[in-house]
CSV table of C-alpha atoms and ligand atoms in Angstrom, one decimal:
chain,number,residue,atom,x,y,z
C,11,UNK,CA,34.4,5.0,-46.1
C,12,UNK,CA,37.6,3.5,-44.3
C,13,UNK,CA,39.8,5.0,-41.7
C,14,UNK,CA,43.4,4.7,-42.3
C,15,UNK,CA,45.0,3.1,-39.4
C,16,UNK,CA,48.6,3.7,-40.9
C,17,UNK,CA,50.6,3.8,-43.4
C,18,UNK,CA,53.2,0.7,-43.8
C,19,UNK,CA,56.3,0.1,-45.3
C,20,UNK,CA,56.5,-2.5,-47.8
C,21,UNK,CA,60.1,-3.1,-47.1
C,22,UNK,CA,60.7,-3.2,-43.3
C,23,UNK,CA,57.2,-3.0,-41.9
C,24,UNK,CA,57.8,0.1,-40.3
C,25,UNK,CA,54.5,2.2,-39.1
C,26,UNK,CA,53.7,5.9,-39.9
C,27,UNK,CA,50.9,8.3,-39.3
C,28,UNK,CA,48.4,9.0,-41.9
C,29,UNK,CA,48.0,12.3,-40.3
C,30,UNK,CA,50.2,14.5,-42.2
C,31,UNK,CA,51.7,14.2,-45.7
C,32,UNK,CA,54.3,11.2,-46.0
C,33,UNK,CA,56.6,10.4,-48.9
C,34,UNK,CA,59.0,6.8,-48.1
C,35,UNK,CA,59.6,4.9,-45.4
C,36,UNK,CA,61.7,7.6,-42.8
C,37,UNK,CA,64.0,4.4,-42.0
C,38,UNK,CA,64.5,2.9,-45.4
C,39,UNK,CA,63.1,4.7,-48.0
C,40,UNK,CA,60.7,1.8,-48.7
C,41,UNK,CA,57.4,2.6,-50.9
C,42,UNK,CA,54.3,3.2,-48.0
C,43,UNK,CA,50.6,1.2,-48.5
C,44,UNK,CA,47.9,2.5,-46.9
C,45,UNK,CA,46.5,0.0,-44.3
C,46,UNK,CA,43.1,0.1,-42.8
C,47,UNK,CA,41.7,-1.7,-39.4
C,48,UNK,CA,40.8,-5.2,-41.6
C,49,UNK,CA,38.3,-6.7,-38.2
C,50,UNK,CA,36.8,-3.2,-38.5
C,51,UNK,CA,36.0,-3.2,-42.3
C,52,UNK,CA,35.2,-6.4,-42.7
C,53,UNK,CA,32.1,-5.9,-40.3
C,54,UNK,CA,31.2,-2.7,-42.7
C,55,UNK,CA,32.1,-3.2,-45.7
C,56,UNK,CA,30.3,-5.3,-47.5
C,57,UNK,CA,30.3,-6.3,-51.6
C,58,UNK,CA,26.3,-6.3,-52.3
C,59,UNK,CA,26.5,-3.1,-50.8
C,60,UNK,CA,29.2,-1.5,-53.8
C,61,UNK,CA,26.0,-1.9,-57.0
C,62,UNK,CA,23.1,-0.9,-54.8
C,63,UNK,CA,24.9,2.4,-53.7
C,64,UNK,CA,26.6,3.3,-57.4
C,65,UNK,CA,23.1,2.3,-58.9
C,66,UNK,CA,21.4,4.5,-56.2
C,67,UNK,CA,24.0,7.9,-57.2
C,68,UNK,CA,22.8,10.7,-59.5
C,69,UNK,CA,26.2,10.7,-61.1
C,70,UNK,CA,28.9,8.0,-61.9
C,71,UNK,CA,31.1,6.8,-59.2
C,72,UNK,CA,33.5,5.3,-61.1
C,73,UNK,CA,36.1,4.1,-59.0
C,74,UNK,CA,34.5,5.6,-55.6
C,75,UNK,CA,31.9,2.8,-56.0
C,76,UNK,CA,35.0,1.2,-53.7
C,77,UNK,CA,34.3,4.0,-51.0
C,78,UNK,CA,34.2,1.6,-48.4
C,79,UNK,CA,37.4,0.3,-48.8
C,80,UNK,CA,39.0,3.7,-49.7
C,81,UNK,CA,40.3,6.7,-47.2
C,82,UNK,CA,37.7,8.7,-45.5
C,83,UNK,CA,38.2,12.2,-47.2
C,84,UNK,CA,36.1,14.2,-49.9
C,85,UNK,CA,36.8,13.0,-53.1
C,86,UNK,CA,38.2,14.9,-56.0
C,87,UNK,CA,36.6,13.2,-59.0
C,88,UNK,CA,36.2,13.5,-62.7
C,89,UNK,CA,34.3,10.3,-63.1
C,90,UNK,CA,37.6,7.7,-63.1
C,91,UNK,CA,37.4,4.4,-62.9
C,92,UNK,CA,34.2,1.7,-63.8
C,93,UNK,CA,35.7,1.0,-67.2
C,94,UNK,CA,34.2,-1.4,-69.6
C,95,UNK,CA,35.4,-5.0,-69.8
C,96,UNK,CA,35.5,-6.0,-73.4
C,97,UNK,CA,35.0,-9.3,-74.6
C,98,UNK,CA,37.3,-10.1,-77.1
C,99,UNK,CA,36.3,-11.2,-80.6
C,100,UNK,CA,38.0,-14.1,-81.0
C,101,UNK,CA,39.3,-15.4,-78.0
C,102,UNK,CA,36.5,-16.6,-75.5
C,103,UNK,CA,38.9,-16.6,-72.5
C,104,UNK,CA,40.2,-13.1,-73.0
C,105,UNK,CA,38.6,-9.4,-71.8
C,106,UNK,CA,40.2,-6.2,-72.2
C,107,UNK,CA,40.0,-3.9,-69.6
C,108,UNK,CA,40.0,-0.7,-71.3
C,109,UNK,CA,41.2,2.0,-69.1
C,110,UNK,CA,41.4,4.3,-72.4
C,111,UNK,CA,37.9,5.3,-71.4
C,112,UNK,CA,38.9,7.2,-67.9
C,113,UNK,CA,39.6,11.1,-67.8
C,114,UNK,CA,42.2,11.9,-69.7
C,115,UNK,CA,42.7,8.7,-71.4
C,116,UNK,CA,44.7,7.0,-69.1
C,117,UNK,CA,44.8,4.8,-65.9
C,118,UNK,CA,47.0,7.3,-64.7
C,119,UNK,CA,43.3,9.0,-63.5
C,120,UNK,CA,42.9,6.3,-60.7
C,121,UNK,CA,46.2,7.1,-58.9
C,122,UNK,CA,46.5,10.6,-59.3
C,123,UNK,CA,43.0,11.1,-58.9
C,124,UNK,CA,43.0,9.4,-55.2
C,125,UNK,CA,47.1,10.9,-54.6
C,126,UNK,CA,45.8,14.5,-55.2
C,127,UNK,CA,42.2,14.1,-53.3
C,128,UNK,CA,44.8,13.4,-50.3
C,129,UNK,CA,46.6,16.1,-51.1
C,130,UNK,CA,43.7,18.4,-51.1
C,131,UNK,CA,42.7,17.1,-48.1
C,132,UNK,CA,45.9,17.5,-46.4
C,133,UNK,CA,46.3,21.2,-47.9
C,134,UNK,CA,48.8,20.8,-50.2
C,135,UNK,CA,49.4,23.7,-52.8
C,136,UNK,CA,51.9,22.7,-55.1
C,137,UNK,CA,52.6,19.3,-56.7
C,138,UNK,CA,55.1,18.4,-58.5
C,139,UNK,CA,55.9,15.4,-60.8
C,140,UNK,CA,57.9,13.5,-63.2
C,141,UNK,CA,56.3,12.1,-66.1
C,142,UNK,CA,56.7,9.6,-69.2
C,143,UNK,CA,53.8,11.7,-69.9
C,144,UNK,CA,50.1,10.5,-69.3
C,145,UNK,CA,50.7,10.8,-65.3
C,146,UNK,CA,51.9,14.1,-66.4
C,147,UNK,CA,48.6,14.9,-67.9
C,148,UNK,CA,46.0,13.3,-65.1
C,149,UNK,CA,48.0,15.6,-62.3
C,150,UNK,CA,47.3,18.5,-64.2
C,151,UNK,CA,43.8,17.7,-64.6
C,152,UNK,CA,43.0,16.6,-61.3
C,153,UNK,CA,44.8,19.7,-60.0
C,154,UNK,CA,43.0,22.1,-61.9
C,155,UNK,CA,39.8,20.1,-60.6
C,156,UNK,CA,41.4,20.7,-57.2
C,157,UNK,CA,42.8,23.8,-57.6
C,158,UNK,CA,46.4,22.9,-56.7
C,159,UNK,CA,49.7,24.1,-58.2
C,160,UNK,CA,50.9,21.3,-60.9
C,161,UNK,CA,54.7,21.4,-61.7
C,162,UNK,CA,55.1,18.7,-64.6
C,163,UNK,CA,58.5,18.0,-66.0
C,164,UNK,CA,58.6,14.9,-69.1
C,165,UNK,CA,60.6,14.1,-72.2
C,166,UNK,CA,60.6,16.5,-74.5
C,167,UNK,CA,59.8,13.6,-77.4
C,168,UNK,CA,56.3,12.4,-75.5
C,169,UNK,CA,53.2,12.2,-77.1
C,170,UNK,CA,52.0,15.8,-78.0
C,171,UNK,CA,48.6,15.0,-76.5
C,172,UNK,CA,50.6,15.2,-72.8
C,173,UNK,CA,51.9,17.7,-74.1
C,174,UNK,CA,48.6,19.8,-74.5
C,175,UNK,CA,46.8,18.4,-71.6
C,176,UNK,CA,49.8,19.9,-69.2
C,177,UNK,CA,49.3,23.5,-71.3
C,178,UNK,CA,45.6,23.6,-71.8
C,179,UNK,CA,44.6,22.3,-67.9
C,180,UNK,CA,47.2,25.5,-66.8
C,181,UNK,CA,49.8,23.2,-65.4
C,182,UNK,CA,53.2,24.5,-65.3
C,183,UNK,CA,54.9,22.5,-67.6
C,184,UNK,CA,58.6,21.7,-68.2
C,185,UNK,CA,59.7,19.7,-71.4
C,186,UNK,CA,63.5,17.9,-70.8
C,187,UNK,CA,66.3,16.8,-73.3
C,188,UNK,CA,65.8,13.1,-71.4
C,189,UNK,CA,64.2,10.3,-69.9
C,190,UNK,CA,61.7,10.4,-66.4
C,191,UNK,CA,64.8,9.4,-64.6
C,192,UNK,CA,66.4,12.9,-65.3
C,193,UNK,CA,63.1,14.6,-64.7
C,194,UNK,CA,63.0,13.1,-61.5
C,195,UNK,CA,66.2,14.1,-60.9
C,196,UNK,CA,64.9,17.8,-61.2
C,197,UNK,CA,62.0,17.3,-59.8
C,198,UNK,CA,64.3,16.6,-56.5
C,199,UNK,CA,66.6,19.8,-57.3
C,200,UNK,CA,64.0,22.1,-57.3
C,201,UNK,CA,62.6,21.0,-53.8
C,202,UNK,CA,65.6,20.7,-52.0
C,203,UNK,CA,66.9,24.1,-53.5
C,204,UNK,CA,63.4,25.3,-52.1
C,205,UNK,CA,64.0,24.1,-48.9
C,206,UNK,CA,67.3,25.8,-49.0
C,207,UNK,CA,66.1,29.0,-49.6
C,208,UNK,CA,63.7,28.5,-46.4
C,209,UNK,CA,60.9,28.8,-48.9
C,210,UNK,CA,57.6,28.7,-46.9
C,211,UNK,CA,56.6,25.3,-45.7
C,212,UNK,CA,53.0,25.6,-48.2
C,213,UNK,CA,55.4,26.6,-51.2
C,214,UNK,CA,57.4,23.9,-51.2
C,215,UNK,CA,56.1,21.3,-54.2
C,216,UNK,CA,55.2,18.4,-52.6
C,217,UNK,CA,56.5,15.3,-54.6
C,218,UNK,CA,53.5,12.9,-56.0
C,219,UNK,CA,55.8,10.3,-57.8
C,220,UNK,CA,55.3,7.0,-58.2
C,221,UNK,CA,55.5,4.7,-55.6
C,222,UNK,CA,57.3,7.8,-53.5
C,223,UNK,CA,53.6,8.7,-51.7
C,224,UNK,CA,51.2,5.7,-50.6
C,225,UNK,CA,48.1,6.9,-52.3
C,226,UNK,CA,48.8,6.8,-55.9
C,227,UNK,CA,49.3,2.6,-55.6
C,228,UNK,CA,45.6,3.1,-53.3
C,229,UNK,CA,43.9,4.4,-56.6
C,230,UNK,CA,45.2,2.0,-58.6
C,231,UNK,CA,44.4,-0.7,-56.6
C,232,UNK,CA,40.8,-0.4,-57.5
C,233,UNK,CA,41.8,-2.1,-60.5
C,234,UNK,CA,42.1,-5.1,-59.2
C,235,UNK,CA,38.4,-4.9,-57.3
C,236,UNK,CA,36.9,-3.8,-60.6
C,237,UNK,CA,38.0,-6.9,-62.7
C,238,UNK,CA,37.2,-9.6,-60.1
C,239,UNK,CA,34.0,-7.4,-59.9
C,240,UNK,CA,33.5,-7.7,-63.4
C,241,UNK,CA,33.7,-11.3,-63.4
C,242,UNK,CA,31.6,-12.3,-60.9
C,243,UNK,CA,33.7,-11.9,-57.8
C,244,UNK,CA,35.9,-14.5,-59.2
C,245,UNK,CA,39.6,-14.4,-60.2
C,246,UNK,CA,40.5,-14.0,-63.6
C,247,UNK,CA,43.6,-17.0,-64.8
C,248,UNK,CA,45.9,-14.8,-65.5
C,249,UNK,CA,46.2,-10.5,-65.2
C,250,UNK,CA,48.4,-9.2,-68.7
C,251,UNK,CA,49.5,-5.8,-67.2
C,252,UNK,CA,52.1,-3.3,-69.2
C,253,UNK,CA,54.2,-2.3,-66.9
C,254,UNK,CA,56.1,1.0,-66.9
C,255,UNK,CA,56.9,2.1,-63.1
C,256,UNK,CA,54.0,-0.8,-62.1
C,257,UNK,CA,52.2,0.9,-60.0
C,258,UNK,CA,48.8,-0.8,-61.1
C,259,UNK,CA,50.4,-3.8,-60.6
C,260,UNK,CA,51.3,-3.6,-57.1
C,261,UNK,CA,48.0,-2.2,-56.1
C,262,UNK,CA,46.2,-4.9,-57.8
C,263,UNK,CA,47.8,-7.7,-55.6
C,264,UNK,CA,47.3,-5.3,-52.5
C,265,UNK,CA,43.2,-5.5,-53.8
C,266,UNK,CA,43.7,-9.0,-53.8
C,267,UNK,CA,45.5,-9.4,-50.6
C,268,UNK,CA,42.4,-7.2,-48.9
C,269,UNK,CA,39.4,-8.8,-50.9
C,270,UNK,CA,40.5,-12.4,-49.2
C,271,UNK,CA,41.2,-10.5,-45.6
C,272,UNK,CA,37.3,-9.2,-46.2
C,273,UNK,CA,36.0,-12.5,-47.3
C,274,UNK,CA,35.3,-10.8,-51.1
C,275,UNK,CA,36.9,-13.2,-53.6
C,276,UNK,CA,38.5,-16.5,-52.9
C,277,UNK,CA,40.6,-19.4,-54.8
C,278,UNK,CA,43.8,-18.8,-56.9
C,279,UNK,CA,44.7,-15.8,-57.6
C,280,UNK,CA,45.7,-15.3,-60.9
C,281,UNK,CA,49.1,-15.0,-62.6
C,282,UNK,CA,50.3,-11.9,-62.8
C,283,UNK,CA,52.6,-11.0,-66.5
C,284,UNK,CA,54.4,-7.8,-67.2
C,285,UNK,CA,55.0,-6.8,-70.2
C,286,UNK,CA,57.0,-4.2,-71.5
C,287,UNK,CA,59.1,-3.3,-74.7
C,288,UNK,CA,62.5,-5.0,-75.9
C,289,UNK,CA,63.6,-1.2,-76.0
C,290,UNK,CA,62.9,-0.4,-72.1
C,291,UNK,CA,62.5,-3.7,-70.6
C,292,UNK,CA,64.3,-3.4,-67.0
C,293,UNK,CA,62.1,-5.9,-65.2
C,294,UNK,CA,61.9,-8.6,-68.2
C,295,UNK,CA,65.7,-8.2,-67.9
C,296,UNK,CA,65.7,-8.7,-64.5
C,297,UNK,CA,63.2,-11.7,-64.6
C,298,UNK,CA,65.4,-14.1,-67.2
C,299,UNK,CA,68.1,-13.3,-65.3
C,300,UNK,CA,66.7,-14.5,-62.3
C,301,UNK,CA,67.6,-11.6,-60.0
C,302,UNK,CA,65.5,-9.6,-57.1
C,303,UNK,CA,66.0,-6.2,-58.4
C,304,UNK,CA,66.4,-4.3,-62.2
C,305,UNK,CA,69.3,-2.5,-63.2
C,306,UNK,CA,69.3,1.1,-64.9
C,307,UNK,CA,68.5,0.0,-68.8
C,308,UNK,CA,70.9,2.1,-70.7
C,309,UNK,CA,69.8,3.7,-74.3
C,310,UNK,CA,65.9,3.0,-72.9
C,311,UNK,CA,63.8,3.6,-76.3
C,312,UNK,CA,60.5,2.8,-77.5
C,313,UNK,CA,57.2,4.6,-79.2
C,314,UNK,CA,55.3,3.1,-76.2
C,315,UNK,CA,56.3,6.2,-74.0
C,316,UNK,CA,54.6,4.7,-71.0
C,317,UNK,CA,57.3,2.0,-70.6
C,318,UNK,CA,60.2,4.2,-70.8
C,319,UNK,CA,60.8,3.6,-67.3
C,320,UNK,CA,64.4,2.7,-67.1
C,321,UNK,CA,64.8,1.7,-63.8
C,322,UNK,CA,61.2,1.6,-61.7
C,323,UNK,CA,61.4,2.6,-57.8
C,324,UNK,CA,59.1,-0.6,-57.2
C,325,UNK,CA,61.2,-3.0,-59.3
C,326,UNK,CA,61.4,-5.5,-56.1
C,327,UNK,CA,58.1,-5.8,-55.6
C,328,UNK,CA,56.5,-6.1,-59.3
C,329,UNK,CA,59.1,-9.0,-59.7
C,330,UNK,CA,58.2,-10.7,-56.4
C,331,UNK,CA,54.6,-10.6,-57.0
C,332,UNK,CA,55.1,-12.1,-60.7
C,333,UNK,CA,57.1,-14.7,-59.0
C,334,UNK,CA,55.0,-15.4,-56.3
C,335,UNK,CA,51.4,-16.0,-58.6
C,336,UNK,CA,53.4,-18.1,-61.5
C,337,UNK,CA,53.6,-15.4,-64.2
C,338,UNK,CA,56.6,-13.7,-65.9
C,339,UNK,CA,57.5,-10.4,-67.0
C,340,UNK,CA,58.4,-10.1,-71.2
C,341,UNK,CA,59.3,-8.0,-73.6
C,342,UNK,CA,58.8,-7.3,-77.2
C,343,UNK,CA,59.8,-4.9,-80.0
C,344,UNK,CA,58.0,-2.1,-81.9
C,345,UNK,CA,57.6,-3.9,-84.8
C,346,UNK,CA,55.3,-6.4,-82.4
C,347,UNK,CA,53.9,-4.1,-80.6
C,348,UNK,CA,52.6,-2.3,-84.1
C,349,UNK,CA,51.4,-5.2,-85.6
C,350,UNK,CA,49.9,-6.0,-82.7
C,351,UNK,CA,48.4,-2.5,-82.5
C,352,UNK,CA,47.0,-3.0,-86.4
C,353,UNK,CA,45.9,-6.4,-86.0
C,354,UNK,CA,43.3,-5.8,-82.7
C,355,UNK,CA,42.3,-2.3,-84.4
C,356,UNK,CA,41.2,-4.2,-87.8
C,357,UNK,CA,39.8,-7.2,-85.7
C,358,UNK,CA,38.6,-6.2,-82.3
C,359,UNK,CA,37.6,-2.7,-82.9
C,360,UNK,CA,40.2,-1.4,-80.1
C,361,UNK,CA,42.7,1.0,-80.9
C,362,UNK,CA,45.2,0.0,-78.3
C,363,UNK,CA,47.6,2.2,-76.7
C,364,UNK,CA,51.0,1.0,-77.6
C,365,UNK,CA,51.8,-0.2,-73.9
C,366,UNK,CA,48.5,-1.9,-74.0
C,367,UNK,CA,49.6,-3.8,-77.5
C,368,UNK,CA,52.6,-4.6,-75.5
C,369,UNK,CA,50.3,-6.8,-73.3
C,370,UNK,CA,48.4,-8.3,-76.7
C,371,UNK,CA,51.5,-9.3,-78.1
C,372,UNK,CA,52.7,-11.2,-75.2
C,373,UNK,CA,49.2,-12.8,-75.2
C,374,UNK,CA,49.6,-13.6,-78.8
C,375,UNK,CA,53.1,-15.4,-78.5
C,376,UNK,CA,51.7,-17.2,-75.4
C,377,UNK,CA,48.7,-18.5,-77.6
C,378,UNK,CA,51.2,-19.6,-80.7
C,379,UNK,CA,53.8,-21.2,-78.2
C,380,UNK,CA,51.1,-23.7,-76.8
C,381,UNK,CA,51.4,-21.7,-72.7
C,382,UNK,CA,48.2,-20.1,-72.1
C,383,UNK,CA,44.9,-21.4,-73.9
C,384,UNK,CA,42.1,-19.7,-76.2
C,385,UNK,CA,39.6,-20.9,-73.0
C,386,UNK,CA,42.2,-19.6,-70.5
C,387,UNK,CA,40.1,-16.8,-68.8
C,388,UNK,CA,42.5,-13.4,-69.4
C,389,UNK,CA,41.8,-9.7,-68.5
C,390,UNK,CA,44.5,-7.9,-70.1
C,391,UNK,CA,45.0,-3.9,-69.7
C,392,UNK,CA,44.7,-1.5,-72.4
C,393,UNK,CA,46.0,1.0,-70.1
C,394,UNK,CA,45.8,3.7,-72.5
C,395,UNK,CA,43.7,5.2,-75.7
C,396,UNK,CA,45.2,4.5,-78.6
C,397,UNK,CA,44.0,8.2,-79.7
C,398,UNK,CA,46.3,9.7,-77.1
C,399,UNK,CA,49.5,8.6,-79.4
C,400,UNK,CA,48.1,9.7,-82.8
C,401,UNK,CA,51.8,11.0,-83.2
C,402,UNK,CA,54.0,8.1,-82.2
C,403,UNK,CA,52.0,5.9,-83.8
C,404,UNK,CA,51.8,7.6,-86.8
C,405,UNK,CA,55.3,8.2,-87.3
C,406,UNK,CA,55.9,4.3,-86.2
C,407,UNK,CA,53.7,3.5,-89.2
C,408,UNK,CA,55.7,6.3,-91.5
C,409,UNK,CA,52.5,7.5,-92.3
C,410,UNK,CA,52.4,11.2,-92.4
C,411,UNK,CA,49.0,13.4,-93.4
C,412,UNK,CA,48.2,13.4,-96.6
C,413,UNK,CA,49.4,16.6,-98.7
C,414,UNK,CA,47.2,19.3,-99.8
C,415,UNK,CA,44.9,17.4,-102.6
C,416,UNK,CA,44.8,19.0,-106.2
C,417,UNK,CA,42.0,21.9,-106.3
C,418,UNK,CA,40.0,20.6,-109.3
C,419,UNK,CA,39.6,17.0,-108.0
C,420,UNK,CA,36.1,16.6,-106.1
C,421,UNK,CA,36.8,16.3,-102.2
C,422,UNK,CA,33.8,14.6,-100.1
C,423,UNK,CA,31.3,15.4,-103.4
C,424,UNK,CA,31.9,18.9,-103.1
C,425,UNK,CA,33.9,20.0,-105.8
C,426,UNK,CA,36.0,23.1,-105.4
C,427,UNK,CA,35.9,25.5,-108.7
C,428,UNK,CA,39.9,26.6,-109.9
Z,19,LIG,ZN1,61.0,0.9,-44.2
């Protein structure tokens, strides 16, 4: 496992010590990455190393198959991570990473998996975190794993599976009449009234939001060594990621950054699209309009919960890395997004989270406008399980369960005497 040397700022370069607990940047409130001693790692870790070890484990890895590129601390694991790469149907160039096969049905496992094994290891006893919803439910699973305090606040109107998953893992969960950006806003009131009351320095919640605590971008970055892993320790064309606050995105370019520092993957990297929905699309906004940062997207609303993210922390940096490898961020509407959901159930066999048919839809309209190819080799994120939005999608469908059926009519061959 790796040492961290430090933790960086992604703004202003400024160094801090992994030693204690760290939020932002202390001089500019920058997002922090995790940096290890590169000279050091690349004489230890080594690629034909990562199958032999997960092959040689009594139990899955998952994403700790990465161990030697992640920090040196006991893991707290419920098998995240290692998900399959599907091969579509009927496009030869395209794979869909599903990530609806991790612990609780998200990607959200990966980050909050790695963010609370850090906080464990630092001693942390209460966590606390704002939530379109599936980050709500991985924190309270991975705290109940770790035995850690979860204080979960989301929109009252998210799935009811995040819902559940807060109630039944013993979380202590707060439903809000708004979007993340007023939960965070609590989030924050609670902890500085804590502080004001002098509450004890163990009983103050420690804040795990995205992008505002280095280690939640560290999980996700295994993403990005799974798929080039996956393909042969070769880049993929083109990464089709649905991006809410971005988090996997960022961490995926920081794999990519290390795997060429440690001699693991070479040649273009590929180009990075983010897609989100027409009804919360801040950094599609931001990327037509040419400009550096998002702005606060008013009225945000969509059924793809996950992208209700009206203005993400890490906006600079998802827009500079779609700039910088040739991609573009996108958005599209419900009615895409549902079709889109319909159309690889029926013909794939995937029932895609609607963030992750976000991503297919933008892959479709590339295909029909003649910019990306059939061939083009594509590893596009189902970030989600479609199973986890039973309700949304439902309701986006108008389909509602069907009434009680008439007593005397034979149900499943059995028929019921009246
Ligand atoms: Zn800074």
């Amino acid at each position: 496992m790796a040492v961290i040397a430090s933790l960086e700022c992604s703004r202003c370069h400024h160094h801090v010590s992994a030693e204690t607990p760290q939020t932002l940047c202390p001089l500019c409130a920058g997002s922090l990455y995790v940096r290890y001693d590169m000279d050091k790692l690349r004489q230890t870790a080594k690629r034909e190393d990562i199958a032999t070890r997960a092959a040689a484990s009594p139990v899955s890895l998952g994403m700790w198959r990465y161990s030697s590129v992640l920090p040196d601390v006991t893991p707290v694991t419920l098998g995240e991570g290692w998900t399959p790469m599907l091969h579509s149907k009927r496009y030869p160039g395209l794979y869909i990473k599903e990530e609806g096969a991790n612990p609780t049905g998200t990607f959200k496992a990966r980050g909050l998996g790695l963010a609370v094994t850090m906080a464990k290891h630092y001693g942390l006893q209460h966590l606390a975190v704002p939530s379109a919803g599936n980050a709500a439910g991985a924190l309270a699973a991975y705290a109940a794993a770790a035995d850690i305090k979860a204080h979960i606040f989301m929109p009252q109107d998210v799935p009811f599976a995040n819902y559940l998953e807060g109630i039944v893992y013993g979380a202590d969960v707060t439903m809000v009449d708004g979007l993340i950006s007023d939960c965070a806003r609590m989030v924050g009131e609670n902890i500085k009234a804590q502080r004001d009351a002098n509450t004890p320095a163990n009983q103050v919640w420690f804040d795990i939001s995205t992008l505002k605590e280095p280690f939640r971008v560290e999980g996700k970055k295994t993403m990005g060594y799974e798929l080039v892993e996956q393909l042969g320790w070769q880049y993929p064309d083109a990464v089709f990621y649905p991006t809410g606050g971005g988090v996997g995105l960022i961490g995926m370019w920081k794999a990519f950054e290390e795997m060429e520092q440690l001699g693991w993957v070479s040649g273009k990297r590929p180009k990075m699209y983010a897609l989100q929905a027409s009804g919360c699309a801040p950094v599609a906004k931001a990327f037509e309009e040419g400009k550096p940062a998002s702005e606060f997207f008013q009225n945000a609303a969509t059924f793809a919960a996950g992208l209700r993210v009206p203005k993400p922390y890490g906006d600079a940096i998802i827009l500079d890395i779609v700039r910088q490898s040739g991609g573009a961020a996108l958005a599209f509407t419900d009615e895409q997004i549902l079709a889109s959901i319909l159309d690889y159930a029926k013909h794939e066999g995937v029932f895609l989270s609607p963030e992750g048919a976000a991503a297919t839809a933008a892959y479709d309209a590339l295909l029909a406008a003649g910019d990306l190819k059939p061939t083009d080799k594509v590893v596009l994120f189902n970030t989600g399980a479609g199973l986890k939005y039973t309700d949304m999608t439902a309701e986006a469908m108008h389909l509602k369960r069907p009434g009680t059926l008439p007593t005397s009519m034979p149900v499943g061959g059995i028929i019921t005497p009246q």
